[in-house]
Structure formats: structure tokens, C-alpha cells
Amino acid sequence: MIAHRRLSNPVRIGNVIVGNDAPIVVQSMTKTDTSNIRATRTEIKELAECGCEVVRVAVPDMQAARAIYDIRKNSPIPIIADIHFDYRLAIAAIDSGVDGLRLNPGNIQDSQQVTSIVKAAKERQIPIRIGLNAGSLPRAQKKYSSIAEHMVDVALEQVKLFESLDFDLIKVSLKAFNVLTTIQAYREIAAKIPYPLHLGITESGILKTGSVRSAVGIGILLNEGIGDTIRVSLSTNPCEEVYIAYEILKCLSLREHGPTLISCPGCGRSEVDIIELANSVDRELKLIRKAIKVAVMGCVVNGPGEARDADIGIACGKDKAAIFRKGAVVSTVTGKADFLPALITEIRSLCEQIL
Ligand code: SF4
């Protein structure tokens, strides 16, 4: 059971509400050169199709800032401009119609420059994420007991500056590679500000390790009711980030999204190649949007129980498998080659009946 959700002042990013009791939003980031408008649009479309709800694009130069105008025109999801070092890029991205900004206080430190950005964002009523990274903190002006404390202090300074300019469309993130540092930083800031928090473990690595690190860090915080948007940062196709993000949210019953595959690991009792069967079913399920549960089980000893509990399940025996639908056996398939097609037929048939 999730702890009570930390309620925050909601902000709107394009047509997406973030914070308070709105659903936890799944974000990702394009890996294209933003000035390549066609490639960036294509990647955003792919990300939206796999469930990404807000996308961030890098804005390393003026060409990229101006490209946002065309990228945004037909974008299916809101776009956030990621700004480092040059405040003029933020102003140009705002002029291009971007839906939100991410600023790193570690690399735009001139308060006059930050003020210019905030004023422009206020005019257009777009939110700004104060996005800190443990690796790019400004030089410490005093002694801190931990990196987390340093991050929180810098974020609070920036929040104070924004508030002094009567700007409250604020979101904050405090990302570190170290999971414990990240958790500590978010816990501390969650109690100090009323703004939505964007969660992530930065530079978390490749698909396997990055998914685990992100699931632990983001999952612990979400379970404490902290967090309003999440991004799983992985060195792989960004659609995988979205897939893992939803798996985290599904594990905690915070969102429903697409199908869930339950599969046994296989053991000496397996009567089929369970790894191949489960992966084939997973590929099929990636094409489905309906929130169904499918169980793929390798034997008739422990298999039927799980298969019965899922919406669709298969319990495989030697050359024979029982297919379950909503708890009842609907067919018995003979011949291993027919297990997968029979299961897929049943999955598709169920999906057709779900509106
Ligand atoms: Fe082994 Fe059967 Fe359990 Fe799969 S369900 S791990 S095959 S005992």
C-alpha cells in the first residue's frame, strides 16, 4: 500500500497536468540532434506511441532552439527544452513555443540571466523545472554534510529566486547516480517546498543495470508518496525508458498501462523452452495496448495456479498445454509448435472484446 501521496501545487505542461493528485507522468528525452527536425519529430512520435507523455529535447545551440518551432507544430506530446549554460537559448526556446523548460542551476548561475528567463516563462505561463544533477553542482559556498544536502540547498536558493519574481510554475528534480543520495535529496526537499517533483536516477546505465537502479530509487520514493513525473535514464532506445517507467508504476499500482506478462523462470520440471516462449509472448504483447495479464508457465505442477489467476494463461505439459481464460480452461493444445499460436489467438480474441 502506497503512503499518502505528497500533494503539490499542480502545473500544466502543454495539455498535461503534473502534480497534486494527477497521474504520475512518464517522461523521456530524445537522443536526436534537435536541429534535425525530421529525425526529432520521428523519435517523438515513436516515444508517444509507446506511452511517453512529455518529452525533453536538448537545446545545445540557437539552431536547436529555433527548430523547436517546427518540431512542436505536430507533436503529439508536450515538449520541454533542456537548457545549459546560455540563458539566451532558453529565451529562444520560449519564443519557439516550447511547453516547458529545464534549467540546471549548476550552469546558469547569473541571477540576472535567470531572472530574464523566468520573466519570459511567466509571460507565456510555462513551467520551469529546476533540474539539479549531483555531477554539475555549483561550487559549494559552505560546508555540507552530504551531496544531497548541497543539492537541496542549491535547489531551495533557486526556488527562492523564482518566488521573489512571483513565479510559481515550478518543478524540481535532484538527480544523482547514487541511489541513496537521490533518495535522501528528494525526501529532504519534499518536506520543504510545495512544488511537483520529477524523479530520476541520472546516468543510471545500460538497460539491465539502469532499470534496476531506477526501479529501486524511483520505486522507493514513489512508495513514500513522493514524485509527480518520472524518467528512467538508460543508454538504450528511449522507448525502453518508457517501458521500464510504466513497469515501475504498474508494480506500485500507480498506473495501468498495456499488458503485464507473468512468466515462470523455468526449471528441471519445464516441459518447454520457457525462455523462448515467454520472449515470443512478450514481443506479441508489445503490440497491444490493453491492460491484460498474461501468464506463461512451464509445467503442470505450479503452472495452472498462475495461469488461472491471469486474464489469459498457458500451463505447458509435455506436448500438451492448457490455455486458460479468466480462470477456466478454454482449450487444450497438442504439439509444442502450436502452443504459441494458440495462446496468441486467445490473447487477440480477448483484446477484441475489451473496449
Ligand atoms: Fe519450474 Fe513449473 Fe515453477 Fe516453471 S512453474 S519454474 S516449470 S515448477
Coordinates of C-alpha atoms in Angstrom, one line a residue, residues 114-276:
V114 CA 17.9 33.5 -14.6
T115 CA 15.5 36.5 -14.0
S116 CA 15.3 37.1 -17.7
I117 CA 14.3 33.5 -18.3
V118 CA 11.7 33.5 -15.5
K119 CA 10.1 36.7 -16.8
A120 CA 9.8 35.2 -20.3
A121 CA 8.3 32.0 -18.9
K122 CA 5.9 33.9 -16.8
E123 CA 4.7 35.9 -19.8
R124 CA 3.9 32.6 -21.6
Q125 CA 2.8 30.9 -18.4
I126 CA 5.1 27.9 -19.0
P127 CA 6.7 25.9 -16.1
I128 CA 10.4 25.6 -15.4
R129 CA 12.0 22.6 -13.9
I130 CA 14.9 23.4 -11.6
G131 CA 16.8 20.3 -12.6
L132 CA 19.9 19.6 -10.5
N133 CA 22.4 16.9 -11.2
A134 CA 24.9 15.8 -8.5
G135 CA 27.7 15.9 -11.1
S136 CA 27.2 19.6 -12.0
L137 CA 26.5 21.4 -8.8
P138 CA 27.8 24.9 -8.4
R139 CA 30.9 25.3 -6.2
A140 CA 29.9 24.9 -2.5
Q141 CA 29.8 28.3 -0.7
K142 CA 29.7 26.5 2.7
K143 CA 30.4 23.0 4.2
Y144 CA 27.8 20.4 3.5
S145 CA 27.5 17.1 5.3
S146 CA 26.4 15.3 2.1
I147 CA 25.9 15.8 -1.6
A148 CA 22.1 15.5 -1.0
E149 CA 22.2 18.4 1.4
H150 CA 24.2 20.5 -1.1
M151 CA 21.7 19.7 -3.9
V152 CA 18.7 20.6 -1.7
D153 CA 20.3 23.9 -0.7
V154 CA 21.0 24.9 -4.3
A155 CA 17.5 24.0 -5.3
L156 CA 16.0 26.0 -2.5
E157 CA 18.1 29.0 -3.4
Q158 CA 16.7 28.8 -7.0
V159 CA 13.2 28.3 -5.7
K160 CA 13.6 31.4 -3.6
L161 CA 14.7 33.5 -6.6
F162 CA 11.8 32.2 -8.7
E163 CA 9.3 33.0 -5.9
S164 CA 10.8 36.5 -5.4
L165 CA 9.8 37.1 -9.1
D166 CA 6.3 36.0 -8.3
F167 CA 6.8 32.8 -10.4
D168 CA 5.4 29.6 -9.1
L169 CA 5.2 27.3 -12.1
I170 CA 8.0 25.3 -10.7
K171 CA 9.0 21.7 -10.8
V172 CA 12.2 20.4 -9.1
S173 CA 14.5 17.4 -9.7
L174 CA 17.5 16.4 -7.7
K175 CA 19.2 13.5 -9.6
A176 CA 22.3 11.6 -8.8
F177 CA 23.8 8.4 -10.0
N178 CA 24.0 7.2 -6.4
V179 CA 20.5 5.9 -5.5
L180 CA 20.8 6.6 -1.7
T181 CA 21.9 10.2 -2.4
T182 CA 19.0 10.7 -4.7
I183 CA 16.5 9.3 -2.2
Q184 CA 17.9 11.4 0.6
A185 CA 17.8 14.6 -1.5
Y186 CA 14.2 14.0 -2.6
R187 CA 13.0 13.2 0.9
E188 CA 14.5 16.4 2.2
I189 CA 13.1 18.7 -0.4
A190 CA 9.7 17.1 -0.5
A191 CA 9.1 18.4 3.0
K192 CA 10.3 21.9 2.2
I193 CA 8.6 23.0 -1.0
P194 CA 5.0 22.7 -2.3
Y195 CA 6.0 22.1 -5.9
P196 CA 5.9 18.9 -8.0
L197 CA 8.9 16.7 -8.1
H198 CA 10.4 15.0 -11.2
L199 CA 12.1 11.8 -10.2
G200 CA 15.1 10.0 -11.9
I201 CA 18.4 8.3 -11.3
T202 CA 20.8 10.1 -13.6
E203 CA 23.2 8.3 -15.9
S204 CA 21.9 5.0 -14.5
G205 CA 23.5 2.9 -17.2
I206 CA 22.5 0.3 -19.8
L207 CA 19.2 -1.4 -20.0
K208 CA 19.7 -4.1 -17.3
T209 CA 21.6 -2.2 -14.6
G210 CA 19.9 1.1 -15.3
S211 CA 16.5 -0.4 -15.0
V212 CA 17.3 -1.9 -11.6
R213 CA 18.9 1.3 -10.2
S214 CA 16.0 3.3 -11.5
A215 CA 13.4 0.9 -10.2
V216 CA 15.0 0.9 -6.7
G217 CA 15.4 4.7 -6.4
I218 CA 12.2 5.8 -8.1
G219 CA 10.2 3.0 -6.6
I220 CA 11.2 3.7 -3.0
L221 CA 10.3 7.4 -3.4
L222 CA 7.0 6.7 -5.2
N223 CA 6.2 4.2 -2.5
E224 CA 6.6 7.0 0.1
G225 CA 4.2 9.2 -1.9
I226 CA 7.0 11.4 -3.4
G227 CA 7.2 12.1 -7.1
D228 CA 4.9 13.5 -9.8
T229 CA 6.8 12.7 -13.0
I230 CA 9.4 10.1 -13.7
R231 CA 12.1 9.5 -16.2
V232 CA 14.2 6.3 -16.4
S233 CA 17.5 7.3 -18.0
L234 CA 19.0 4.5 -20.0
S235 CA 21.8 4.1 -22.5
T236 CA 19.5 2.5 -25.0
N237 CA 16.5 3.2 -27.2
P238 CA 14.3 5.8 -25.3
C239 CA 11.2 3.7 -25.8
E240 CA 12.8 1.2 -23.3
E241 CA 12.9 4.0 -20.8
V242 CA 9.1 4.5 -21.2
Y243 CA 8.5 0.7 -21.0
I244 CA 10.5 0.4 -17.7
A245 CA 8.9 3.6 -16.3
Y246 CA 5.5 2.0 -16.7
E247 CA 6.6 -1.3 -15.2
I248 CA 7.7 0.7 -12.1
L249 CA 4.3 2.4 -11.9
K250 CA 2.4 -0.8 -12.5
C251 CA 4.4 -2.6 -9.8
L252 CA 3.2 0.0 -7.3
S253 CA -0.4 0.1 -8.7
L254 CA 0.0 3.7 -9.6
R255 CA -0.8 3.4 -13.3
E256 CA -2.3 0.9 -15.6
H257 CA -0.6 0.7 -19.0
G258 CA -0.7 -2.1 -21.5
P259 CA -0.3 -5.8 -20.8
T260 CA 1.5 -7.4 -18.0
L261 CA 3.5 -10.6 -18.6
I262 CA 3.9 -13.1 -15.8
S263 CA 6.3 -16.0 -16.7
C264 CA 8.0 -18.6 -14.6
P265 CA 11.8 -18.8 -14.8
G266 CA 11.7 -22.5 -15.9
C267 CA 13.4 -25.3 -14.0
G268 CA 14.1 -29.0 -14.3
R269 CA 10.3 -29.6 -14.5
S270 CA 9.9 -27.4 -17.6
E271 CA 8.3 -29.2 -20.5
V272 CA 9.0 -26.4 -23.0
D273 CA 11.7 -23.9 -23.7
I274 CA 10.1 -21.4 -21.4
I275 CA 12.6 -18.6 -22.2
E276 CA 11.8 -18.7 -25.9

